[in-house]
mmCIF file as gemmi writes it, N, C-alpha and C atoms, coordinates in Angstrom:
data_model
loop_
_atom_site.group_PDB
_atom_site.id
_atom_site.type_symbol
_atom_site.label_atom_id
_atom_site.label_alt_id
_atom_site.label_comp_id
_atom_site.label_asym_id
_atom_site.label_entity_id
_atom_site.label_seq_id
_atom_site.pdbx_PDB_ins_code
_atom_site.Cartn_x
_atom_site.Cartn_y
_atom_site.Cartn_z
_atom_site.occupancy
_atom_site.B_iso_or_equiv
_atom_site.pdbx_formal_charge
_atom_site.auth_seq_id
_atom_site.auth_asym_id
_atom_site.pdbx_PDB_model_num
ATOM 1 N N . UNK Axp A 1 ? -9.189 -9.846 6.512 1 0 ? 1 A 1
ATOM 2 C CA . UNK Axp A 1 ? -8.855 -10.848 6.002 1 0 ? 1 A 1
ATOM 3 C C . UNK Axp A 1 ? -9.214 -10.963 4.359 1 0 ? 1 A 1
ATOM 4 N N . UNK Axp A 2 ? -10.428 -10.148 3.953 1 0 ? 2 A 1
ATOM 5 C CA . UNK Axp A 2 ? -10.753 -10.012 2.449 1 0 ? 2 A 1
ATOM 6 C C . UNK Axp A 2 ? -10.093 -9.607 1.722 1 0 ? 2 A 1
ATOM 7 N N . UNK Axp A 3 ? -9.087 -8.189 2.352 1 0 ? 3 A 1
ATOM 8 C CA . UNK Axp A 3 ? -8.363 -7.848 1.366 1 0 ? 3 A 1
ATOM 9 C C . UNK Axp A 3 ? -6.988 -8.1 1.286 1 0 ? 3 A 1
ATOM 10 N N . UNK Axp A 4 ? -6.565 -9.14 2.501 1 0 ? 4 A 1
ATOM 11 C CA . UNK Axp A 4 ? -5.528 -10.013 2.179 1 0 ? 4 A 1
ATOM 12 C C . UNK Axp A 4 ? -5.633 -10.672 1.295 1 0 ? 4 A 1
ATOM 13 N N . UNK Axp A 5 ? -6.705 -11.585 1.608 1 0 ? 5 A 1
ATOM 14 C CA . UNK Axp A 5 ? -6.99 -12.763 0.627 1 0 ? 5 A 1
ATOM 15 C C . UNK Axp A 5 ? -7.101 -12.332 -0.845 1 0 ? 5 A 1
ATOM 16 N N . UNK Axp A 6 ? -7.799 -11.188 -0.953 1 0 ? 6 A 1
ATOM 17 C CA . UNK Axp A 6 ? -7.607 -10.565 -2.585 1 0 ? 6 A 1
ATOM 18 C C . UNK Axp A 6 ? -6.33 -10.065 -3.219 1 0 ? 6 A 1
ATOM 19 N N . UNK Axp A 7 ? -5.152 -9.784 -2.019 1 0 ? 7 A 1
ATOM 20 C CA . UNK Axp A 7 ? -4.296 -9.218 -2.438 1 0 ? 7 A 1
ATOM 21 C C . UNK Axp A 7 ? -3.156 -10.818 -2.747 1 0 ? 7 A 1
ATOM 22 N N . UNK Axp A 8 ? -3.098 -11.651 -2.43 1 0 ? 8 A 1
ATOM 23 C CA . UNK Axp A 8 ? -2.703 -12.765 -2.059 1 0 ? 8 A 1
ATOM 24 C C . UNK Axp A 8 ? -3.287 -13.243 -3.939 1 0 ? 8 A 1
ATOM 25 N N . UNK Axp A 9 ? -4.437 -13.396 -3.907 1 0 ? 9 A 1
ATOM 26 C CA . UNK Axp A 9 ? -4.829 -13.795 -5.523 1 0 ? 9 A 1
ATOM 27 C C . UNK Axp A 9 ? -4.387 -12.983 -6.439 1 0 ? 9 A 1
ATOM 28 N N . UNK Axp A 10 ? -4.256 -11.526 -6.362 1 0 ? 10 A 1
ATOM 29 C CA . UNK Axp A 10 ? -4.109 -10.839 -7.26 1 0 ? 10 A 1
ATOM 30 C C . UNK Axp A 10 ? -2.223 -11.046 -7.623 1 0 ? 10 A 1
ATOM 31 N N . UNK Axp A 11 ? -1.519 -11.088 -6.601 1 0 ? 11 A 1
ATOM 32 C CA . UNK Axp A 11 ? -0.119 -11.635 -6.325 1 0 ? 11 A 1
ATOM 33 C C . UNK Axp A 11 ? 0.12 -13.067 -7.668 1 0 ? 11 A 1
ATOM 34 N N . UNK Axp A 12 ? -0.959 -14.223 -6.87 1 0 ? 12 A 1
ATOM 35 C CA . UNK Axp A 12 ? -0.989 -15.036 -7.777 1 0 ? 12 A 1
ATOM 36 C C . UNK Axp A 12 ? -0.565 -15.143 -9.146 1 0 ? 12 A 1
ATOM 37 N N . UNK Axp A 13 ? -2.119 -14.372 -9.509 1 0 ? 13 A 1
ATOM 38 C CA . UNK Axp A 13 ? -2.508 -14.271 -11.131 1 0 ? 13 A 1
ATOM 39 C C . UNK Axp A 13 ? -1.651 -13.436 -11.737 1 0 ? 13 A 1
ATOM 40 N N . UNK Axp A 14 ? -0.422 -12.925 -11.102 1 0 ? 14 A 1
ATOM 41 C CA . UNK Axp A 14 ? 0.195 -11.578 -12.143 1 0 ? 14 A 1
ATOM 42 C C . UNK Axp A 14 ? -0.487 -10.26 -12.05 1 0 ? 14 A 1
ATOM 43 N N . UNK Axp A 15 ? -1.596 -9.834 -11.15 1 0 ? 15 A 1
ATOM 44 C CA . UNK Axp A 15 ? -1.807 -8.958 -11.857 1 0 ? 15 A 1
ATOM 45 C C . UNK Axp A 15 ? -1.28 -7.512 -10.663 1 0 ? 15 A 1
ATOM 46 N N . UNK Axp A 16 ? -0.423 -7.202 -11.094 1 0 ? 16 A 1
ATOM 47 C CA . UNK Axp A 16 ? 0.278 -6.139 -10.156 1 0 ? 16 A 1
ATOM 48 C C . UNK Axp A 16 ? -0.647 -5.126 -10.149 1 0 ? 16 A 1
ATOM 49 N N . UNK Axp A 17 ? -1.241 -4.28 -10.759 1 0 ? 17 A 1
ATOM 50 C CA . UNK Axp A 17 ? -1.946 -2.998 -11.004 1 0 ? 17 A 1
ATOM 51 C C . UNK Axp A 17 ? -2.757 -3.477 -9.529 1 0 ? 17 A 1
ATOM 52 N N . UNK Axp A 18 ? -3.427 -4.673 -9.644 1 0 ? 18 A 1
ATOM 53 C CA . UNK Axp A 18 ? -4.666 -5.079 -8.548 1 0 ? 18 A 1
ATOM 54 C C . UNK Axp A 18 ? -3.577 -5.224 -7.107 1 0 ? 18 A 1
ATOM 55 N N . UNK Axp A 19 ? -2.728 -5.969 -7.159 1 0 ? 19 A 1
ATOM 56 C CA . UNK Axp A 19 ? -1.699 -5.977 -6.25 1 0 ? 19 A 1
ATOM 57 C C . UNK Axp A 19 ? -1.73 -4.725 -5.24 1 0 ? 19 A 1
ATOM 58 N N . UNK Axp A 20 ? -1.056 -3.871 -6.346 1 0 ? 20 A 1
ATOM 59 C CA . UNK Axp A 20 ? -0.664 -2.729 -5.532 1 0 ? 20 A 1
ATOM 60 C C . UNK Axp A 20 ? -1.837 -1.562 -4.953 1 0 ? 20 A 1
ATOM 61 N N . UNK Axp A 21 ? -2.991 -2.062 -5.709 1 0 ? 21 A 1
ATOM 62 C CA . UNK Axp A 21 ? -3.904 -1.088 -5.129 1 0 ? 21 A 1
ATOM 63 C C . UNK Axp A 21 ? -4.381 -1.554 -3.921 1 0 ? 21 A 1
ATOM 64 N N . UNK Axp A 22 ? -4.297 -2.783 -3.771 1 0 ? 22 A 1
ATOM 65 C CA . UNK Axp A 22 ? -4.864 -3.677 -2.4 1 0 ? 22 A 1
ATOM 66 C C . UNK Axp A 22 ? -3.968 -3.765 -1.275 1 0 ? 22 A 1
ATOM 67 N N . UNK Axp A 23 ? -2.65 -3.164 -1.566 1 0 ? 23 A 1
ATOM 68 C CA . UNK Axp A 23 ? -1.87 -2.496 -0.721 1 0 ? 23 A 1
ATOM 69 C C . UNK Axp A 23 ? -1.717 -1.359 -0.167 1 0 ? 23 A 1
ATOM 70 N N . UNK Axp A 24 ? -2.246 -0.432 -1.104 1 0 ? 24 A 1
ATOM 71 C CA . UNK Axp A 24 ? -3.025 0.539 -0.866 1 0 ? 24 A 1
ATOM 72 C C . UNK Axp A 24 ? -3.581 0.874 0.252 1 0 ? 24 A 1
ATOM 73 N N . UNK Axp A 25 ? -4.793 -0.165 -0.468 1 0 ? 25 A 1
ATOM 74 C CA . UNK Axp A 25 ? -6.067 0.052 0.631 1 0 ? 25 A 1
ATOM 75 C C . UNK Axp A 25 ? -5.949 -0.421 2.147 1 0 ? 25 A 1
ATOM 76 N N . UNK Axp A 26 ? -4.977 -1.844 2.007 1 0 ? 26 A 1
ATOM 77 C CA . UNK Axp A 26 ? -4.613 -2.495 3.542 1 0 ? 26 A 1
ATOM 78 C C . UNK Axp A 26 ? -3.774 -1.457 4.035 1 0 ? 26 A 1
ATOM 79 N N . UNK Axp A 27 ? -2.966 -0.65 3.576 1 0 ? 27 A 1
ATOM 80 C CA . UNK Axp A 27 ? -2.089 0.525 4.027 1 0 ? 27 A 1
ATOM 81 C C . UNK Axp A 27 ? -3.097 1.852 4.911 1 0 ? 27 A 1
ATOM 82 N N . UNK Axp A 28 ? -4.257 1.932 4.154 1 0 ? 28 A 1
ATOM 83 C CA . UNK Axp A 28 ? -5.033 2.778 4.749 1 0 ? 28 A 1
ATOM 84 C C . UNK Axp A 28 ? -5.855 2.118 6.001 1 0 ? 28 A 1
ATOM 85 N N . UNK Axp A 29 ? -6.346 0.991 5.922 1 0 ? 29 A 1
ATOM 86 C CA . UNK Axp A 29 ? -6.936 0.875 6.687 1 0 ? 29 A 1
ATOM 87 C C . UNK Axp A 29 ? -6.359 0.194 8.215 1 0 ? 29 A 1
ATOM 88 N N . UNK Axp A 30 ? -5.137 -0.012 7.858 1 0 ? 30 A 1
ATOM 89 C CA . UNK Axp A 30 ? -4.329 -0.04 8.943 1 0 ? 30 A 1
ATOM 90 C C . UNK Axp A 30 ? -4.207 1.119 9.417 1 0 ? 30 A 1
ATOM 91 N N . UNK Axp A 31 ? -3.694 2.1 8.685 1 0 ? 31 A 1
ATOM 92 C CA . UNK Axp A 31 ? -3.846 3.567 9.598 1 0 ? 31 A 1
ATOM 93 C C . UNK Axp A 31 ? -4.75 3.723 10.261 1 0 ? 31 A 1
ATOM 94 N N . UNK Axp A 32 ? -5.976 3.495 9.604 1 0 ? 32 A 1
ATOM 95 C CA . UNK Axp A 32 ? -7.017 4.046 10.405 1 0 ? 32 A 1
ATOM 96 C C . UNK Axp A 32 ? -7.841 3.279 11.395 1 0 ? 32 A 1
ATOM 97 N N . UNK Axp A 33 ? -7.113 2.295 11.311 1 0 ? 33 A 1
ATOM 98 C CA . UNK Axp A 33 ? -7.493 1.587 13.068 1 0 ? 33 A 1
ATOM 99 C C . UNK Axp A 33 ? -6.016 1.408 13.727 1 0 ? 33 A 1
ATOM 100 N N . UNK Axp A 34 ? -5.02 2.464 13.788 1 0 ? 34 A 1
ATOM 101 C CA . UNK Axp A 34 ? -3.919 2.783 14.634 1 0 ? 34 A 1
ATOM 102 C C . UNK Axp A 34 ? -2.804 1.614 14.825 1 0 ? 34 A 1
ATOM 103 N N . UNK Axp A 35 ? -2.667 0.765 13.648 1 0 ? 35 A 1
ATOM 104 C CA . UNK Axp A 35 ? -1.831 0.014 13.139 1 0 ? 35 A 1
ATOM 105 C C . UNK Axp A 35 ? -0.405 0.25 12.134 1 0 ? 35 A 1
ATOM 106 N N . UNK Axp A 36 ? 0.008 1.432 12.753 1 0 ? 36 A 1
ATOM 107 C CA . UNK Axp A 36 ? 0.836 2.413 11.951 1 0 ? 36 A 1
ATOM 108 C C . UNK Axp A 36 ? 1.669 1.472 11.662 1 0 ? 36 A 1
ATOM 109 N N . UNK Axp A 37 ? 2.726 0.855 12.201 1 0 ? 37 A 1
ATOM 110 C CA . UNK Axp A 37 ? 3.625 -0.205 11.63 1 0 ? 37 A 1
ATOM 111 C C . UNK Axp A 37 ? 3.258 -1.023 10.593 1 0 ? 37 A 1
ATOM 112 N N . UNK Axp A 38 ? 1.811 -1.865 10.546 1 0 ? 38 A 1
ATOM 113 C CA . UNK Axp A 38 ? 1.398 -2.56 9.528 1 0 ? 38 A 1
ATOM 114 C C . UNK Axp A 38 ? 1.126 -1.642 7.987 1 0 ? 38 A 1
ATOM 115 N N . UNK Axp A 39 ? 0.64 -0.653 8.809 1 0 ? 39 A 1
ATOM 116 C CA . UNK Axp A 39 ? 0.395 0.557 7.287 1 0 ? 39 A 1
ATOM 117 C C . UNK Axp A 39 ? 1.485 1.091 6.927 1 0 ? 39 A 1
ATOM 118 N N . UNK Axp A 40 ? 2.427 1.362 7.296 1 0 ? 40 A 1
ATOM 119 C CA . UNK Axp A 40 ? 4.055 1.444 7.025 1 0 ? 40 A 1
ATOM 120 C C . UNK Axp A 40 ? 4.6 0.469 6.3 1 0 ? 40 A 1
ATOM 121 N N . UNK Axp A 41 ? 4.193 -0.975 6.596 1 0 ? 41 A 1
ATOM 122 C CA . UNK Axp A 41 ? 4.743 -1.941 5.742 1 0 ? 41 A 1
ATOM 123 C C . UNK Axp A 41 ? 3.933 -2.143 4.246 1 0 ? 41 A 1
ATOM 124 N N . UNK Axp A 42 ? 2.39 -2.036 4.686 1 0 ? 42 A 1
ATOM 125 C CA . UNK Axp A 42 ? 1.955 -2.452 3.386 1 0 ? 42 A 1
ATOM 126 C C . UNK Axp A 42 ? 2.255 -1.436 2.714 1 0 ? 42 A 1
ATOM 127 N N . UNK Axp A 43 ? 2.689 0.249 2.74 1 0 ? 43 A 1
ATOM 128 C CA . UNK Axp A 43 ? 2.851 1.038 1.553 1 0 ? 43 A 1
ATOM 129 C C . UNK Axp A 43 ? 4.212 0.939 0.915 1 0 ? 43 A 1
ATOM 130 N N . UNK Axp A 44 ? 4.981 0.552 1.76 1 0 ? 44 A 1
ATOM 131 C CA . UNK Axp A 44 ? 6.518 -0.1 1.749 1 0 ? 44 A 1
ATOM 132 C C . UNK Axp A 44 ? 6.731 -1.225 0.848 1 0 ? 44 A 1
ATOM 133 N N . UNK Axp A 45 ? 5.82 -2.144 1.08 1 0 ? 45 A 1
ATOM 134 C CA . UNK Axp A 45 ? 5.44 -3.124 0.113 1 0 ? 45 A 1
ATOM 135 C C . UNK Axp A 45 ? 4.647 -2.65 -1.598 1 0 ? 45 A 1
ATOM 136 N N . UNK Axp A 46 ? 3.991 -2.124 -1.309 1 0 ? 46 A 1
ATOM 137 C CA . UNK Axp A 46 ? 3.589 -1.215 -2.787 1 0 ? 46 A 1
ATOM 138 C C . UNK Axp A 46 ? 5.023 -0.22 -3.387 1 0 ? 46 A 1
ATOM 139 N N . UNK Axp A 47 ? 5.407 -0.108 -2.903 1 0 ? 47 A 1
ATOM 140 C CA . UNK Axp A 47 ? 6.475 0.879 -3.232 1 0 ? 47 A 1
ATOM 141 C C . UNK Axp A 47 ? 7.666 0.423 -4.102 1 0 ? 47 A 1
ATOM 142 N N . UNK Axp A 48 ? 7.967 -0.65 -3.311 1 0 ? 48 A 1
ATOM 143 C CA . UNK Axp A 48 ? 8.905 -1.827 -3.435 1 0 ? 48 A 1
ATOM 144 C C . UNK Axp A 48 ? 8.067 -2.822 -4.889 1 0 ? 48 A 1
ATOM 145 N N . UNK Axp A 49 ? 6.89 -2.814 -4.885 1 0 ? 49 A 1
ATOM 146 C CA . UNK Axp A 49 ? 6.3 -3.955 -6.06 1 0 ? 49 A 1
ATOM 147 C C . UNK Axp A 49 ? 6.288 -3.091 -7.221 1 0 ? 49 A 1
ATOM 148 N N . UNK Axp A 50 ? 5.779 -1.442 -7.295 1 0 ? 50 A 1
ATOM 149 C CA . UNK Axp A 50 ? 5.96 -0.804 -8.233 1 0 ? 50 A 1
ATOM 150 C C . UNK Axp A 50 ? 7.165 -0.218 -9.072 1 0 ? 50 A 1
ATOM 151 N N . UNK Axp A 51 ? 8.281 -0.728 -8.117 1 0 ? 51 A 1
ATOM 152 C CA . UNK Axp A 51 ? 9.37 -0.001 -8.389 1 0 ? 51 A 1
ATOM 153 C C . UNK Axp A 51 ? 10.058 -0.947 -9.295 1 0 ? 51 A 1
ATOM 154 N N . UNK Axp A 52 ? 9.987 -2.503 -8.912 1 0 ? 52 A 1
ATOM 155 C CA . UNK Axp A 52 ? 10.294 -4.122 -8.942 1 0 ? 52 A 1
ATOM 156 C C . UNK Axp A 52 ? 9.774 -3.649 -10.682 1 0 ? 52 A 1
ATOM 157 N N . UNK Axp A 53 ? 8.452 -3.568 -11.07 1 0 ? 53 A 1
ATOM 158 C CA . UNK Axp A 53 ? 8.044 -3.339 -12.128 1 0 ? 53 A 1
ATOM 159 C C . UNK Axp A 53 ? 8.262 -1.962 -13.103 1 0 ? 53 A 1
ATOM 160 N N . UNK Axp A 54 ? 9.039 -1.139 -12.93 1 0 ? 54 A 1
ATOM 161 C CA . UNK Axp A 54 ? 9.501 -0.177 -13.325 1 0 ? 54 A 1
ATOM 162 C C . UNK Axp A 54 ? 8.309 0.55 -14.14 1 0 ? 54 A 1
ATOM 163 N N . UNK Axp A 55 ? 7.484 1.031 -12.66 1 0 ? 55 A 1
ATOM 164 C CA . UNK Axp A 55 ? 5.607 1.365 -13.16 1 0 ? 55 A 1
ATOM 165 C C . UNK Axp A 55 ? 6.283 3.05 -12.941 1 0 ? 55 A 1
ATOM 166 N N . UNK Axp A 56 ? 6.566 3.862 -13.563 1 0 ? 56 A 1
ATOM 167 C CA . UNK Axp A 56 ? 7.104 5.413 -13.319 1 0 ? 56 A 1
ATOM 168 C C . UNK Axp A 56 ? 5.722 6.253 -12.719 1 0 ? 56 A 1
ATOM 169 N N . UNK Axp A 57 ? 4.522 5.69 -13.398 1 0 ? 57 A 1
ATOM 170 C CA . UNK Axp A 57 ? 3.357 6.329 -13.134 1 0 ? 57 A 1
ATOM 171 C C . UNK Axp A 57 ? 2.954 5.884 -11.389 1 0 ? 57 A 1
ATOM 172 N N . UNK Axp A 58 ? 3.41 4.55 -11.358 1 0 ? 58 A 1
ATOM 173 C CA . UNK Axp A 58 ? 2.771 4.585 -10.076 1 0 ? 58 A 1
ATOM 174 C C . UNK Axp A 58 ? 3.704 4.703 -9.057 1 0 ? 58 A 1
ATOM 175 N N . UNK Axp A 59 ? 5.002 4.443 -9.305 1 0 ? 59 A 1
ATOM 176 C CA . UNK Axp A 59 ? 6.145 5.013 -8.545 1 0 ? 59 A 1
ATOM 177 C C . UNK Axp A 59 ? 5.804 6.276 -7.879 1 0 ? 59 A 1
ATOM 178 N N . UNK Axp A 60 ? 5.574 7.52 -8.858 1 0 ? 60 A 1
ATOM 179 C CA . UNK Axp A 60 ? 5.406 8.759 -8.497 1 0 ? 60 A 1
ATOM 180 C C . UNK Axp A 60 ? 4.248 8.667 -7.192 1 0 ? 60 A 1
ATOM 181 N N . UNK Axp A 61 ? 3.024 8.064 -7.304 1 0 ? 61 A 1
ATOM 182 C CA . UNK Axp A 61 ? 2.404 8.133 -6.632 1 0 ? 61 A 1
ATOM 183 C C . UNK Axp A 61 ? 2.342 7.394 -5.262 1 0 ? 61 A 1
ATOM 184 N N . UNK Axp A 62 ? 2.88 6.253 -5.148 1 0 ? 62 A 1
ATOM 185 C CA . UNK Axp A 62 ? 3.43 5.552 -3.767 1 0 ? 62 A 1
ATOM 186 C C . UNK Axp A 62 ? 4.3 6.112 -3.154 1 0 ? 62 A 1
ATOM 187 N N . UNK Axp A 63 ? 5.257 6.587 -3.802 1 0 ? 63 A 1
ATOM 188 C CA . UNK Axp A 63 ? 6.593 7.383 -2.922 1 0 ? 63 A 1
ATOM 189 C C . UNK Axp A 63 ? 5.538 8.536 -2.582 1 0 ? 63 A 1
ATOM 190 N N . UNK Axp A 64 ? 4.288 9.42 -2.826 1 0 ? 64 A 1
ATOM 191 C CA . UNK Axp A 64 ? 3.916 10.485 -2.508 1 0 ? 64 A 1
ATOM 192 C C . UNK Axp A 64 ? 2.908 9.909 -1.442 1 0 ? 64 A 1
ATOM 193 N N . UNK Axp A 65 ? 2.246 8.759 -1.532 1 0 ? 65 A 1
ATOM 194 C CA . UNK Axp A 65 ? 1.522 8.124 -0.272 1 0 ? 65 A 1
ATOM 195 C C . UNK Axp A 65 ? 2.239 7.511 0.872 1 0 ? 65 A 1
ATOM 196 N N . UNK Axp A 66 ? 3.488 7.399 0.208 1 0 ? 66 A 1
ATOM 197 C CA . UNK Axp A 66 ? 4.212 6.978 1.794 1 0 ? 66 A 1
ATOM 198 C C . UNK Axp A 66 ? 4.513 7.894 2.72 1 0 ? 66 A 1
ATOM 199 N N . UNK Axp A 67 ? 4.742 9.001 1.768 1 0 ? 67 A 1
ATOM 200 C CA . UNK Axp A 67 ? 5.43 10.376 2.802 1 0 ? 67 A 1
ATOM 201 C C . UNK Axp A 67 ? 4.49 11.191 3.457 1 0 ? 67 A 1
ATOM 202 N N . UNK Axp A 68 ? 3.021 10.96 2.438 1 0 ? 68 A 1
ATOM 203 C CA . UNK Axp A 68 ? 1.937 11.167 3.447 1 0 ? 68 A 1
ATOM 204 C C . UNK Axp A 68 ? 1.618 10.645 4.285 1 0 ? 68 A 1
ATOM 205 N N . UNK Axp A 69 ? 1.746 9.427 4.534 1 0 ? 69 A 1
ATOM 206 C CA . UNK Axp A 69 ? 1.376 8.443 5.809 1 0 ? 69 A 1
ATOM 207 C C . UNK Axp A 69 ? 2.528 8.796 6.453 1 0 ? 69 A 1
ATOM 208 N N . UNK Axp A 70 ? 3.674 8.888 6.837 1 0 ? 70 A 1
ATOM 209 C CA . UNK Axp A 70 ? 4.976 9.086 7.28 1 0 ? 70 A 1
ATOM 210 C C . UNK Axp A 70 ? 4.729 10.045 7.949 1 0 ? 70 A 1
ATOM 211 N N . UNK Axp A 71 ? 4.026 11.369 7.563 1 0 ? 71 A 1
ATOM 212 C CA . UNK Axp A 71 ? 3.822 12.33 8.009 1 0 ? 71 A 1
ATOM 213 C C . UNK Axp A 71 ? 2.6 12.479 8.856 1 0 ? 71 A 1
ATOM 214 N N . UNK Axp A 72 ? 1.67 11.701 8.63 1 0 ? 72 A 1
ATOM 215 C CA . UNK Axp A 72 ? 0.491 11.674 9.612 1 0 ? 72 A 1
ATOM 216 C C . UNK Axp A 72 ? 0.916 10.684 10.852 1 0 ? 72 A 1
ATOM 217 N N . UNK Axp A 73 ? 1.631 9.874 10.673 1 0 ? 73 A 1
ATOM 218 C CA . UNK Axp A 73 ? 2.422 8.842 11.649 1 0 ? 73 A 1
ATOM 219 C C . UNK Axp A 73 ? 2.674 9.881 12.626 1 0 ? 73 A 1
ATOM 220 N N . UNK Axp A 74 ? 3.779 10.885 12.176 1 0 ? 74 A 1
ATOM 221 C CA . UNK Axp A 74 ? 4.741 11.497 12.712 1 0 ? 74 A 1
ATOM 222 C C . UNK Axp A 74 ? 3.484 12.747 13.313 1 0 ? 74 A 1
ATOM 223 N N . UNK Axp A 75 ? 2.622 13.074 12.774 1 0 ? 75 A 1
ATOM 224 C CA . UNK Axp A 75 ? 1.975 14.241 13.577 1 0 ? 75 A 1
ATOM 225 C C . UNK Axp A 75 ? 0.739 13.3 14.487 1 0 ? 75 A 1
ATOM 226 N N . UNK Axp A 76 ? 0.756 12.139 14.6 1 0 ? 76 A 1
ATOM 227 C CA . UNK Axp A 76 ? -0.146 11.084 14.818 1 0 ? 76 A 1
ATOM 228 C C . UNK Axp A 76 ? -1.806 11.855 14.815 1 0 ? 76 A 1
ATOM 229 N N . UNK Axp A 77 ? -1.645 11.561 13.773 1 0 ? 77 A 1
ATOM 230 C CA . UNK Axp A 77 ? -3.334 11.657 12.659 1 0 ? 77 A 1
ATOM 231 C C . UNK Axp A 77 ? -4.177 10.433 12.248 1 0 ? 77 A 1
ATOM 232 N N . UNK Axp A 78 ? -4.267 9.621 13.173 1 0 ? 78 A 1
ATOM 233 C CA . UNK Axp A 78 ? -5.461 8.182 12.534 1 0 ? 78 A 1
ATOM 234 C C . UNK Axp A 78 ? -6.62 9.046 12.777 1 0 ? 78 A 1
ATOM 235 N N . UNK Axp A 79 ? -6.786 8.647 11.551 1 0 ? 79 A 1
ATOM 236 C CA . UNK Axp A 79 ? -7.987 9.032 11.299 1 0 ? 79 A 1
ATOM 237 C C . UNK Axp A 79 ? -8.76 10.446 10.728 1 0 ? 79 A 1
C-alpha cells in the first residue's frame, strides 16, 4: 500500500521520474511475491509512461527491464 500511495502522489504532483521508479519497484515486488500479472502490468505501465514523456534514456531501461521480467516469468523464476 505504501508504494501505491507514493506512486499516486508522484502522479498527482507530476513527478514522472518518481512515478516510473515506483512502478519499477511495484513490478519487482509483485514478481517477488508471485503476482506475475501485476508485475507485468506495472512494468508495462512504466514503459507507457516514459514513452509518453519521450524519455529515450528511460525508454531503453524500461524496455530492457520488461524484457528481463517476461523472460523470468517464462522460466518460472520468482525470487
